[in-house]
PDB file of C-alpha atoms in Angstrom:
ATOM      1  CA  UNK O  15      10.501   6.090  13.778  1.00 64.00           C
ATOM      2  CA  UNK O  16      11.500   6.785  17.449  1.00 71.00           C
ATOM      3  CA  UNK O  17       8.021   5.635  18.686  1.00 72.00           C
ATOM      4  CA  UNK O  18       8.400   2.767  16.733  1.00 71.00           C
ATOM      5  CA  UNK O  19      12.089   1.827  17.280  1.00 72.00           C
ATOM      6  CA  UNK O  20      11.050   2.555  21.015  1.00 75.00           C
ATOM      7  CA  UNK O  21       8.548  -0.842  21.004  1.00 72.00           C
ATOM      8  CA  UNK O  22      10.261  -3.717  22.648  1.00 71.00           C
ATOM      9  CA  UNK O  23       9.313  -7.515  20.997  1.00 70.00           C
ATOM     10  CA  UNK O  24       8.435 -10.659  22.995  1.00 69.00           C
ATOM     11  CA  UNK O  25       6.731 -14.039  22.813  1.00 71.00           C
ATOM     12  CA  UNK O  26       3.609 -12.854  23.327  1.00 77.00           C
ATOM     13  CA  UNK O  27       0.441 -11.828  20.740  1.00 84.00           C
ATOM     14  CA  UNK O  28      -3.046 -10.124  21.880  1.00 90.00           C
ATOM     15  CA  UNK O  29      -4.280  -9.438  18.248  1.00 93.00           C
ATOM     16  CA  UNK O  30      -7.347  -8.177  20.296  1.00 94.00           C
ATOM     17  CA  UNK O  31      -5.527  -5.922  22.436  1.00 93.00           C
ATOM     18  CA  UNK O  32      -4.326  -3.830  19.460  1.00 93.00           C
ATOM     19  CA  UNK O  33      -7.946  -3.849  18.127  1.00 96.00           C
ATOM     20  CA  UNK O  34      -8.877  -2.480  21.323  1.00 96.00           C
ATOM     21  CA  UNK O  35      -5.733   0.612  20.956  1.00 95.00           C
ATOM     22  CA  UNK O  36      -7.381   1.319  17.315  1.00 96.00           C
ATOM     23  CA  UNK O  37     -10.987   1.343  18.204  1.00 96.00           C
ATOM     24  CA  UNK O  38     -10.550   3.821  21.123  1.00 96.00           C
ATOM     25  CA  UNK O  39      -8.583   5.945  19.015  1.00 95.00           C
ATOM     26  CA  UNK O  40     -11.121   5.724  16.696  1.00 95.00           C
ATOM     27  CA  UNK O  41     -13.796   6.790  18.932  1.00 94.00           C
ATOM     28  CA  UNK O  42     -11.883   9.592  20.132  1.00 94.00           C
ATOM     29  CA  UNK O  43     -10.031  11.263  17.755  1.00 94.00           C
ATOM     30  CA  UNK O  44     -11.202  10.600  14.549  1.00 92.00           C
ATOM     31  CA  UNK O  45     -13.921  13.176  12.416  1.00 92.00           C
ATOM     32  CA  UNK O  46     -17.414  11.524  12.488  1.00 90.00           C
ATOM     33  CA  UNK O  47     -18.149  12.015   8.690  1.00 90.00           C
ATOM     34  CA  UNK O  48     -14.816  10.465   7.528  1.00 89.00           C
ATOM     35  CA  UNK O  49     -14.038   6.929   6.839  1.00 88.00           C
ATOM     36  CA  UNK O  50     -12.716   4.919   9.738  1.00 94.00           C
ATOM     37  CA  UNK O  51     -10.011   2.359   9.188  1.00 96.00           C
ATOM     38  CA  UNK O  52      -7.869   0.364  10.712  1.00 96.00           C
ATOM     39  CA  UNK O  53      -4.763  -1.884   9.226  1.00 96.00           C
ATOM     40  CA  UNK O  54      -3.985  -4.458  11.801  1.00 96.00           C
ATOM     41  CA  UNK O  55      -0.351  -5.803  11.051  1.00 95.00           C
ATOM     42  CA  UNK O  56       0.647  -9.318  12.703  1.00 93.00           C
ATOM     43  CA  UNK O  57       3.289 -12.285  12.507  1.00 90.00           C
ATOM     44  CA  UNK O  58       2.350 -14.576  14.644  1.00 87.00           C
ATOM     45  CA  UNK O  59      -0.833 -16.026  16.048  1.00 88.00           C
ATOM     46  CA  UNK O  60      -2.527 -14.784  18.700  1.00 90.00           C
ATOM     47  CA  UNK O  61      -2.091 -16.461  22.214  1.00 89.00           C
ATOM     48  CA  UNK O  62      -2.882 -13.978  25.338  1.00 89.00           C
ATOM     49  CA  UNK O  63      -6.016 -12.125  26.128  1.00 92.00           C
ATOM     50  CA  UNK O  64      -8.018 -10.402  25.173  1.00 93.00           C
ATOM     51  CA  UNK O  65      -9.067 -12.443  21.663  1.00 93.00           C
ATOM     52  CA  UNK O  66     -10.409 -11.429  18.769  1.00 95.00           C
ATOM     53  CA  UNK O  67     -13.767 -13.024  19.326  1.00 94.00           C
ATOM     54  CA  UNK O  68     -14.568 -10.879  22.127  1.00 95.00           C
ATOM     55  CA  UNK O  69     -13.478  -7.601  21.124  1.00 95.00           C
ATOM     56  CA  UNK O  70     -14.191  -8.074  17.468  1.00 95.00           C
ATOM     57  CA  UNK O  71     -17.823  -6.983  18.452  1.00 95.00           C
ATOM     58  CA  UNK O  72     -16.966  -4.101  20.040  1.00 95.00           C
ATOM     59  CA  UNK O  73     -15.722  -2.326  16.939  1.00 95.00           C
ATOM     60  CA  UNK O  74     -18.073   0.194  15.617  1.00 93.00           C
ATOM     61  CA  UNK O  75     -19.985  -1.220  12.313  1.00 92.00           C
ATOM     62  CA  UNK O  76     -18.700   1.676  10.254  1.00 93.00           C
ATOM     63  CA  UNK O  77     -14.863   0.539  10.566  1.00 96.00           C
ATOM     64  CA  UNK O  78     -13.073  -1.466   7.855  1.00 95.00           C
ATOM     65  CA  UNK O  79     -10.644  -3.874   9.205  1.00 96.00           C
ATOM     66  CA  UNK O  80      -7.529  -4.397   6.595  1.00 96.00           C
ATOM     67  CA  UNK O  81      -5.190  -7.303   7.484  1.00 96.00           C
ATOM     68  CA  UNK O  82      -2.063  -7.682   6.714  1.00 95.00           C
ATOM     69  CA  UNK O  83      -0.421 -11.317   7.355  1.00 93.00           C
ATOM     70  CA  UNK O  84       3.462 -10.655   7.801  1.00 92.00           C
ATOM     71  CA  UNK O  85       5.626 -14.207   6.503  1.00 89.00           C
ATOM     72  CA  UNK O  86       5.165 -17.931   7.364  1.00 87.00           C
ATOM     73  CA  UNK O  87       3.774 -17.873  11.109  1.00 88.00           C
ATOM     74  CA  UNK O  88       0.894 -15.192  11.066  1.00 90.00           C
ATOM     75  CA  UNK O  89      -2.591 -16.725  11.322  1.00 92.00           C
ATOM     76  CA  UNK O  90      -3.556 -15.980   7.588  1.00 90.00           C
ATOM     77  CA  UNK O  91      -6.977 -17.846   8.239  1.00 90.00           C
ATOM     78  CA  UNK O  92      -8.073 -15.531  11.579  1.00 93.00           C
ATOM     79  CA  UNK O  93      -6.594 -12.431   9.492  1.00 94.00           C
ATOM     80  CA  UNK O  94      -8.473 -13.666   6.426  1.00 91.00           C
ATOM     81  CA  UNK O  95     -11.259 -13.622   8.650  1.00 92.00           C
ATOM     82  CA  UNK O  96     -11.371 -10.314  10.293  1.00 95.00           C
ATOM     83  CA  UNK O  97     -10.898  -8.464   6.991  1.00 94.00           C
ATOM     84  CA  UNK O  98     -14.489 -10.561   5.798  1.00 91.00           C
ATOM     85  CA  UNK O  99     -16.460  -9.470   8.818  1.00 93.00           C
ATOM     86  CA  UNK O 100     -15.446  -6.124   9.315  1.00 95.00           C
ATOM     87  CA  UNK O 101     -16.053  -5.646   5.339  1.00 92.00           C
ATOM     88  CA  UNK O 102     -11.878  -4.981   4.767  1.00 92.00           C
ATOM     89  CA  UNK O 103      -9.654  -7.021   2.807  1.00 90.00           C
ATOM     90  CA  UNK O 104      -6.590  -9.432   3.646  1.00 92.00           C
ATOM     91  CA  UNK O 105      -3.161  -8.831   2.317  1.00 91.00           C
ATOM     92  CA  UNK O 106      -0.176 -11.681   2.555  1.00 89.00           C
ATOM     93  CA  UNK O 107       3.330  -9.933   3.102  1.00 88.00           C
ATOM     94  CA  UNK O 108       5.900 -12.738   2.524  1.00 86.00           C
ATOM     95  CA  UNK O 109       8.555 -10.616   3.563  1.00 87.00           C
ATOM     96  CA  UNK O 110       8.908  -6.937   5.128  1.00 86.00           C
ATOM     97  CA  UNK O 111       9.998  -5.156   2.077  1.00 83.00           C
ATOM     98  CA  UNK O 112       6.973  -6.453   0.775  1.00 87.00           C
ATOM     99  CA  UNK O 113       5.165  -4.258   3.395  1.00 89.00           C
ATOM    100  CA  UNK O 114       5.457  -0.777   1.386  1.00 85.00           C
ATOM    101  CA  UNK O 115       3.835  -1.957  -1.677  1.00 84.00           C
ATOM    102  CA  UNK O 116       0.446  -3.190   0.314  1.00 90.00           C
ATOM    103  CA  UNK O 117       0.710  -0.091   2.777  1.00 90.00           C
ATOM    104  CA  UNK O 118       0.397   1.641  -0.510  1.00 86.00           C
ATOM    105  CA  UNK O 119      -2.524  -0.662  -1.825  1.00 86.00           C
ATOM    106  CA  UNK O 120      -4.175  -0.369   1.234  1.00 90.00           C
ATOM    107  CA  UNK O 121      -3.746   3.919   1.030  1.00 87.00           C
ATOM    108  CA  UNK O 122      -5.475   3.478  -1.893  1.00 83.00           C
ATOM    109  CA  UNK O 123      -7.878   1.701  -0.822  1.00 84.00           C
ATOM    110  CA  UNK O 124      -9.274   4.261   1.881  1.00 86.00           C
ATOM    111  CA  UNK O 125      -8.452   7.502   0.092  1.00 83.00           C
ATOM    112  CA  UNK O 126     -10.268   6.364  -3.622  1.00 79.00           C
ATOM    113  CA  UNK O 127      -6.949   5.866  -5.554  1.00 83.00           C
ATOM    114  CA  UNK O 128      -4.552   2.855  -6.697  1.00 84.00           C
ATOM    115  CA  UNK O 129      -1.345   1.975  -7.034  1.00 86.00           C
ATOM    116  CA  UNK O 130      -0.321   2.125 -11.017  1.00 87.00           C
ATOM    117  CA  UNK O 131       3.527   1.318 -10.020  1.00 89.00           C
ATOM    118  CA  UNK O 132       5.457   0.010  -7.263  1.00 89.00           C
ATOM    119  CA  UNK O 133       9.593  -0.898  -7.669  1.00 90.00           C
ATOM    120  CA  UNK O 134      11.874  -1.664  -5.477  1.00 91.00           C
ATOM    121  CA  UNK O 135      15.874  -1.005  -6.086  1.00 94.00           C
ATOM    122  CA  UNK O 136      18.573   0.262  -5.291  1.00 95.00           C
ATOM    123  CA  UNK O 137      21.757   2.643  -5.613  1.00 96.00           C
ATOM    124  CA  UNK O 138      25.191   3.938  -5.295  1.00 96.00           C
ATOM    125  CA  UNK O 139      26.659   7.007  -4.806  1.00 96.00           C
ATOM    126  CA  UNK O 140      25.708   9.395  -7.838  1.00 95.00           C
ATOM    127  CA  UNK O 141      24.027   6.835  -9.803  1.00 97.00           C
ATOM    128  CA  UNK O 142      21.416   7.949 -11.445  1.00 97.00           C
ATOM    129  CA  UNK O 143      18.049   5.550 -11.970  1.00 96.00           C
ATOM    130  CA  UNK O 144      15.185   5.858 -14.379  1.00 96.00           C
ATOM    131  CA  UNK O 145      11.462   4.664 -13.955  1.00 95.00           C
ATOM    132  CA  UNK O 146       8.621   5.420 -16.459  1.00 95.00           C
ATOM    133  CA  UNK O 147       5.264   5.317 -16.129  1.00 93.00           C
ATOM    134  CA  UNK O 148       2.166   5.881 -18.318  1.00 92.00           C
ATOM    135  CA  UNK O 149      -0.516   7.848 -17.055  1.00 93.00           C
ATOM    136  CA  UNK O 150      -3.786   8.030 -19.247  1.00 88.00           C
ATOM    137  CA  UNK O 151      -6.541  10.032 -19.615  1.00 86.00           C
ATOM    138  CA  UNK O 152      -8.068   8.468 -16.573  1.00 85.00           C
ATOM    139  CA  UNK O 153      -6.152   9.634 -13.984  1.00 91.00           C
ATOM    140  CA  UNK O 154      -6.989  13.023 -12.243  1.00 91.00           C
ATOM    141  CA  UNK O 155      -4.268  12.987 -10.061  1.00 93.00           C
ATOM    142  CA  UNK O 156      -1.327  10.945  -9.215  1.00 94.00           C
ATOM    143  CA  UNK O 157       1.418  10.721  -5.975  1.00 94.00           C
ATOM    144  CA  UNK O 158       4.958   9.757  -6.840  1.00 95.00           C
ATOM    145  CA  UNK O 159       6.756   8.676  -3.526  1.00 95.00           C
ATOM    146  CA  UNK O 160      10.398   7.626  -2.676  1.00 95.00           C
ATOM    147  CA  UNK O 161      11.129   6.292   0.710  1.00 93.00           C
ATOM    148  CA  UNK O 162      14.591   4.804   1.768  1.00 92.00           C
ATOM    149  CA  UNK O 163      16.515   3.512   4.799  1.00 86.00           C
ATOM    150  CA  UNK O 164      19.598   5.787   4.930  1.00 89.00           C
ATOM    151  CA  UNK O 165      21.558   8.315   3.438  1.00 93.00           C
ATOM    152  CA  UNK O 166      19.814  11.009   1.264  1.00 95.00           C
ATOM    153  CA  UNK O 167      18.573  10.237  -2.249  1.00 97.00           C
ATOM    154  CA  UNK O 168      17.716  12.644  -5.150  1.00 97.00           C
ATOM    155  CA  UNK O 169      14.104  12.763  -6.370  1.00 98.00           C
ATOM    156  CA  UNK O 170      12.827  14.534  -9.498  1.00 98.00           C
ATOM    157  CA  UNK O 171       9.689  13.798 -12.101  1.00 98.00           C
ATOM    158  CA  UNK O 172       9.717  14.410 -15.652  1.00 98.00           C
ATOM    159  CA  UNK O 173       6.302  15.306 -17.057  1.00 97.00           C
ATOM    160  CA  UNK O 174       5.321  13.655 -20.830  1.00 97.00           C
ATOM    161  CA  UNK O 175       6.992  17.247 -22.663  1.00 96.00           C
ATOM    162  CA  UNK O 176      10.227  16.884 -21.015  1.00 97.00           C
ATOM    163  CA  UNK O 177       9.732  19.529 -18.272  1.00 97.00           C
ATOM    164  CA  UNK O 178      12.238  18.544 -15.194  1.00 97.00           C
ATOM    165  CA  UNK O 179       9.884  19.282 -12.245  1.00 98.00           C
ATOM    166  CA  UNK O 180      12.641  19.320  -8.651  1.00 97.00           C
ATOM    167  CA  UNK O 181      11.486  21.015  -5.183  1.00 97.00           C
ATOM    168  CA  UNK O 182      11.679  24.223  -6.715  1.00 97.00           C
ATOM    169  CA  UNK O 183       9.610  23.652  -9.584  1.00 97.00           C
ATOM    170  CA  UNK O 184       7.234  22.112  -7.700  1.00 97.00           C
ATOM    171  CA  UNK O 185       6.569  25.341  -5.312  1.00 97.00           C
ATOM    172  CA  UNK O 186       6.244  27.590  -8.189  1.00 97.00           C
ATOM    173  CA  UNK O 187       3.473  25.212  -9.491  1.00 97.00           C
ATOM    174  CA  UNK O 188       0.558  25.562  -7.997  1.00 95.00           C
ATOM    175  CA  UNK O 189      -0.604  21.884  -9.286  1.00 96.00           C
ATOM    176  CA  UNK O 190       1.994  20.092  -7.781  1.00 97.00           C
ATOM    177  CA  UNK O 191       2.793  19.506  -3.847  1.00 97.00           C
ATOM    178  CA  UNK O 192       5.804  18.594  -3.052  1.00 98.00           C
ATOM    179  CA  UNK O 193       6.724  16.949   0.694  1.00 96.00           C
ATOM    180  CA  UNK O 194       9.468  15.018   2.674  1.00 95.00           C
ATOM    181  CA  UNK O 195      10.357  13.834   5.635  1.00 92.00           C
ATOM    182  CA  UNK O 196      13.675  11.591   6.773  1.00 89.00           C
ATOM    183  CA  UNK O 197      13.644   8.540   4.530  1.00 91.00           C
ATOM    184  CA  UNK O 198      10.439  10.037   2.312  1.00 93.00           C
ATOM    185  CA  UNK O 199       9.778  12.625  -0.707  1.00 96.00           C
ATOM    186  CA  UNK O 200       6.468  12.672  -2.899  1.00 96.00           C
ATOM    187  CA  UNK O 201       5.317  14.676  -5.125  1.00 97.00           C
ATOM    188  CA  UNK O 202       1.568  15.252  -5.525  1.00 96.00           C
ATOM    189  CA  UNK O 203       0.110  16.472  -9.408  1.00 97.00           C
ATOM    190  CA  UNK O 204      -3.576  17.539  -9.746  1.00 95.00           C
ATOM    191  CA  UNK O 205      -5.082  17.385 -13.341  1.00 94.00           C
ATOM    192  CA  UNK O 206      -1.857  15.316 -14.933  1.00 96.00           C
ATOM    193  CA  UNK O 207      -0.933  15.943 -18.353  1.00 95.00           C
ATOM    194  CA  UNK O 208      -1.539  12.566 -20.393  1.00 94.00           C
ATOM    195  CA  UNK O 209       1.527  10.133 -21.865  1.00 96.00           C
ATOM    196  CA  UNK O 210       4.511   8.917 -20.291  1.00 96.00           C
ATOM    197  CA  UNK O 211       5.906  10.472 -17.265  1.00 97.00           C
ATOM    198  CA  UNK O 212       9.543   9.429 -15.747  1.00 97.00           C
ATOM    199  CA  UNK O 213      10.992   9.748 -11.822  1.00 97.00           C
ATOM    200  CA  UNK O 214      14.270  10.564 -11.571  1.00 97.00           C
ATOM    201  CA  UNK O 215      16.352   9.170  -8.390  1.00 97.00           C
ATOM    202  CA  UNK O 216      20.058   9.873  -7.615  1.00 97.00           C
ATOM    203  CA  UNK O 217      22.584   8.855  -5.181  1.00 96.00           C
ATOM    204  CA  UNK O 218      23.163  11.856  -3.349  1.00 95.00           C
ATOM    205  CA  UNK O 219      24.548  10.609   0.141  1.00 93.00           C
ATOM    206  CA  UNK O 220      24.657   7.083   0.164  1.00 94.00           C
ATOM    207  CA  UNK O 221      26.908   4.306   1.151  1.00 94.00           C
ATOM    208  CA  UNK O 222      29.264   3.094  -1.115  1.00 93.00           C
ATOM    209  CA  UNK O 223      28.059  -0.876  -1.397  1.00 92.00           C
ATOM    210  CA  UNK O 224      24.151   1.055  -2.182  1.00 94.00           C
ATOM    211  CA  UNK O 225      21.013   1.559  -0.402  1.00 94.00           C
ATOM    212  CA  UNK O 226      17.401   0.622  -1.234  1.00 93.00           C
ATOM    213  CA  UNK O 227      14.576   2.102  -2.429  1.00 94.00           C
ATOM    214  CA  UNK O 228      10.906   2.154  -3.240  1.00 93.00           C
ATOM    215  CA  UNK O 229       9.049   4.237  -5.500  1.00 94.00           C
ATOM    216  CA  UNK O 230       5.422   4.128  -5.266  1.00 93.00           C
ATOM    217  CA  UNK O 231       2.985   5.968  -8.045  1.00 94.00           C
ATOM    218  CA  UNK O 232      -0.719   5.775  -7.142  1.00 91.00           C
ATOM    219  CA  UNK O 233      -3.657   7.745  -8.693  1.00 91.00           C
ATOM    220  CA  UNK O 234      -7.092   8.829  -8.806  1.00 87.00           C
ATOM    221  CA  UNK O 235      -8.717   7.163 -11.614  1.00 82.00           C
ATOM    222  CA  UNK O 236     -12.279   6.382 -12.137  1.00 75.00           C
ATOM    223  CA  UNK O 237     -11.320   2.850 -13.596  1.00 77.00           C
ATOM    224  CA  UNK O 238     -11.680   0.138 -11.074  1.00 75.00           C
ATOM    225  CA  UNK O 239     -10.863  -3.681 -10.600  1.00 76.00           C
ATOM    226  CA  UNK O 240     -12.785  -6.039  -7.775  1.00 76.00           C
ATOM    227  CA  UNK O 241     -11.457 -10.035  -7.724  1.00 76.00           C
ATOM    228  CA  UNK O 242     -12.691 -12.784  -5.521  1.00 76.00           C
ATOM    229  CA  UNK O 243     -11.712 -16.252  -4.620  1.00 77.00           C
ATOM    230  CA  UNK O 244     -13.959 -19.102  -4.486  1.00 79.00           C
ATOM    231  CA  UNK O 245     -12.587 -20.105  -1.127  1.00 77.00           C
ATOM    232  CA  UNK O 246     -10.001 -18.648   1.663  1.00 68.00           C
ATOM    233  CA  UNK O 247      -7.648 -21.761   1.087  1.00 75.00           C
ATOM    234  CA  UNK O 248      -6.860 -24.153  -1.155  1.00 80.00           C
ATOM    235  CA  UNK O 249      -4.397 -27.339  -0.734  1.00 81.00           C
ATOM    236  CA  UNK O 250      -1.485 -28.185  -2.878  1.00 79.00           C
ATOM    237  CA  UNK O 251      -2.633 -28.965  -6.945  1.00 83.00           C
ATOM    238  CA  UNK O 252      -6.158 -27.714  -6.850  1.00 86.00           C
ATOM    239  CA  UNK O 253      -7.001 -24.970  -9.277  1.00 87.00           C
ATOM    240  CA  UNK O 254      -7.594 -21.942  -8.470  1.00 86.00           C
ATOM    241  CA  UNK O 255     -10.621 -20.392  -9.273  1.00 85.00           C
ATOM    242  CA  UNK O 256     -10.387 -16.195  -9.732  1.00 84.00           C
ATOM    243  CA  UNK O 257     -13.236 -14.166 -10.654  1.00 84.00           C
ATOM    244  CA  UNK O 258     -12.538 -10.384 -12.029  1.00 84.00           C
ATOM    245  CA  UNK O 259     -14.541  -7.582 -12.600  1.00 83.00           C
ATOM    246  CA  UNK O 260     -13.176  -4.013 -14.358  1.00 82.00           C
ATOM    247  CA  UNK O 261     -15.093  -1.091 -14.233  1.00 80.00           C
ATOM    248  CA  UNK O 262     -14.676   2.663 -15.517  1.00 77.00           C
ATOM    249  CA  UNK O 263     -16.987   4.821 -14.150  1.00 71.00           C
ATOM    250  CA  UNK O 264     -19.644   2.095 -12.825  1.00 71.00           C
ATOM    251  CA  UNK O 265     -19.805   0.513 -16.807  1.00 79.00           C
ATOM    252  CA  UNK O 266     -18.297  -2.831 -16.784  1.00 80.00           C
ATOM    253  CA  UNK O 267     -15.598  -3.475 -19.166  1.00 82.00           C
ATOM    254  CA  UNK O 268     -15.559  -6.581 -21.272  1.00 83.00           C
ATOM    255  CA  UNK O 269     -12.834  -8.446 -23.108  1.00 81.00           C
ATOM    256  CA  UNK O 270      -9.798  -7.244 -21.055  1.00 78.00           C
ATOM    257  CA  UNK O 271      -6.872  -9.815 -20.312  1.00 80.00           C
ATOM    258  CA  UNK O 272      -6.129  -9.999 -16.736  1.00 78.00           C
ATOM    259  CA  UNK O 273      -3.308 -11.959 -15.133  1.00 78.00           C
ATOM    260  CA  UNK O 274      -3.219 -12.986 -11.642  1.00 75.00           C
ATOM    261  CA  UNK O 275      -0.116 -13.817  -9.416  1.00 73.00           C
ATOM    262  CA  UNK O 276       0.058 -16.519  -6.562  1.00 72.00           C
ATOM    263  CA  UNK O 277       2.695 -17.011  -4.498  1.00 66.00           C
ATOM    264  CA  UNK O 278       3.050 -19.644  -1.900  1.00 65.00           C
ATOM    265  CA  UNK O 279       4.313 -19.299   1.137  1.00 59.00           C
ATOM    266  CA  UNK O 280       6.295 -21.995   2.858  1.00 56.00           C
ATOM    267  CA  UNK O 281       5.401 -23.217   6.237  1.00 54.00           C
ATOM    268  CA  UNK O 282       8.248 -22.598   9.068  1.00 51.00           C
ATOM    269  CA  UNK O 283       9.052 -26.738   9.281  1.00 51.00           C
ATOM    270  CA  UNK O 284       9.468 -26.547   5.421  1.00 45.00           C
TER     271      UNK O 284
END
């Protein structure tokens, strides 16, 4: 957060420059038999050297590009694009608390696991808020995570036989890890029991008018889902043409009902 809050903002965007930050960090820190990612965040379109045509090259084969187009005046098409070449995948952020929720996707997305709940709320002082979620016989693991702005905020998981699992719990368990930071608690289960689990937050130290939060549950589940557009963009009243594919353990599934969601973001003169 102090690195971060350190950053000063000004007219100017060098998408390549930050491409160039990633790679070399890449190529020097990073363990040569893991996965190499990067998630390249912008809002704006690029206008300074370097450009992403001429470093774009430079970035080793082996690295996944994920993009991540934040509101109306990021360059969705050029972030569209280096997600395709590099072998990533785009993401559109209307707004920044939208950002958790594909941070999480994107997680996912490297480690082998996906997102089976995201919410966003919030509360007051001692409230107490409820969230279940069904995990099935799928799932070999799953990560429950809170993260907040400010104040301090309760967090507790209640397995399908009623067993309230707290920090302490968690320690004495030694299938669930349990973590946090400022603004951040997860808990981490190996080998979940089946049926409906439950987080628990509360209010602890919060301002009176509320704070928000996000819970996040993601697990490691053999099932998987690919879609694909027929095109990158489409103008105002043309259909929409979504192709989806659901797999469990490389054996397609057939007959499922799947829903898609598209949201349209308004240009900045709109």
């Amino acid at each position: 957060k102090q690195a971060i809050s350190a950053i000063s903002s000004y007219g100017s965007t060098s998408i390549g420059a930050g491409l160039i930050i990633a790679r070399d960090q890449l190529n020097t820190n990073a363990f040569p038999d893991h996965n190499w990612s990067m998630v390249l965040l912008s809002d704006g379109e690029e206008n300074t050297s370097p450009y992403v045509d001429d470093i774009l090259p430079t970035i080793p084969e082996r690295v996944r590009v994920f993009t991540i187009a934040l509101g109306p005046n990021s360059d969705q098409q050029l972030l569209n694009s280096i997600a395709t070449q590099t072998g990533g995948k785009f993401f559109m952020a209307p707004e920044a608390e939208d950002l958790k929720g594909v941070y999480a996707i994107i997680a996912g997305e490297i480690t082998g696991e996906d997102v089976l709940d995201i919410s966003r709320d919030s509360i007051t002082p001692d409230e107490l808020k409820y969230k279940q979620v069904l995990i099935d016989s799928s799932v070999s693991r799953i990560e429950y995570t809170l993260s907040w702005d400010d104040g301090d905020i309760g967090f507790k998981i209640v397995d399908p036989d009623g067993r309230l699992i707290d920090p302490a719990v968690a320690a004495e368990d030694l299938n669930i890890f349990y973590e946090e930071s400022d603004g951040f608690k997860q808990y981490t289960v190996r080998e979940p029991a089946h049926g409906t689990w439950m987080t628990v937050t509360e209010g602890v130290n919060v301002s009176p008018g509320g704070v928000n939060f996000t819970t996040i549950t993601r697990g490691r589940t053999a099932l998987r889902m690919n879609g694909y557009l027929d095109r990158a963009e489409y103008h105002s009243e043309e259909p929409i043409l979504v192709s989806m594919s659901i797999f469990d353990n490389n054996q397609y599934i057939r007959g499922m009902d799947v829903r898609a969601q598209v949201n349209l973001i308004e240009e900045p003169d709109q």
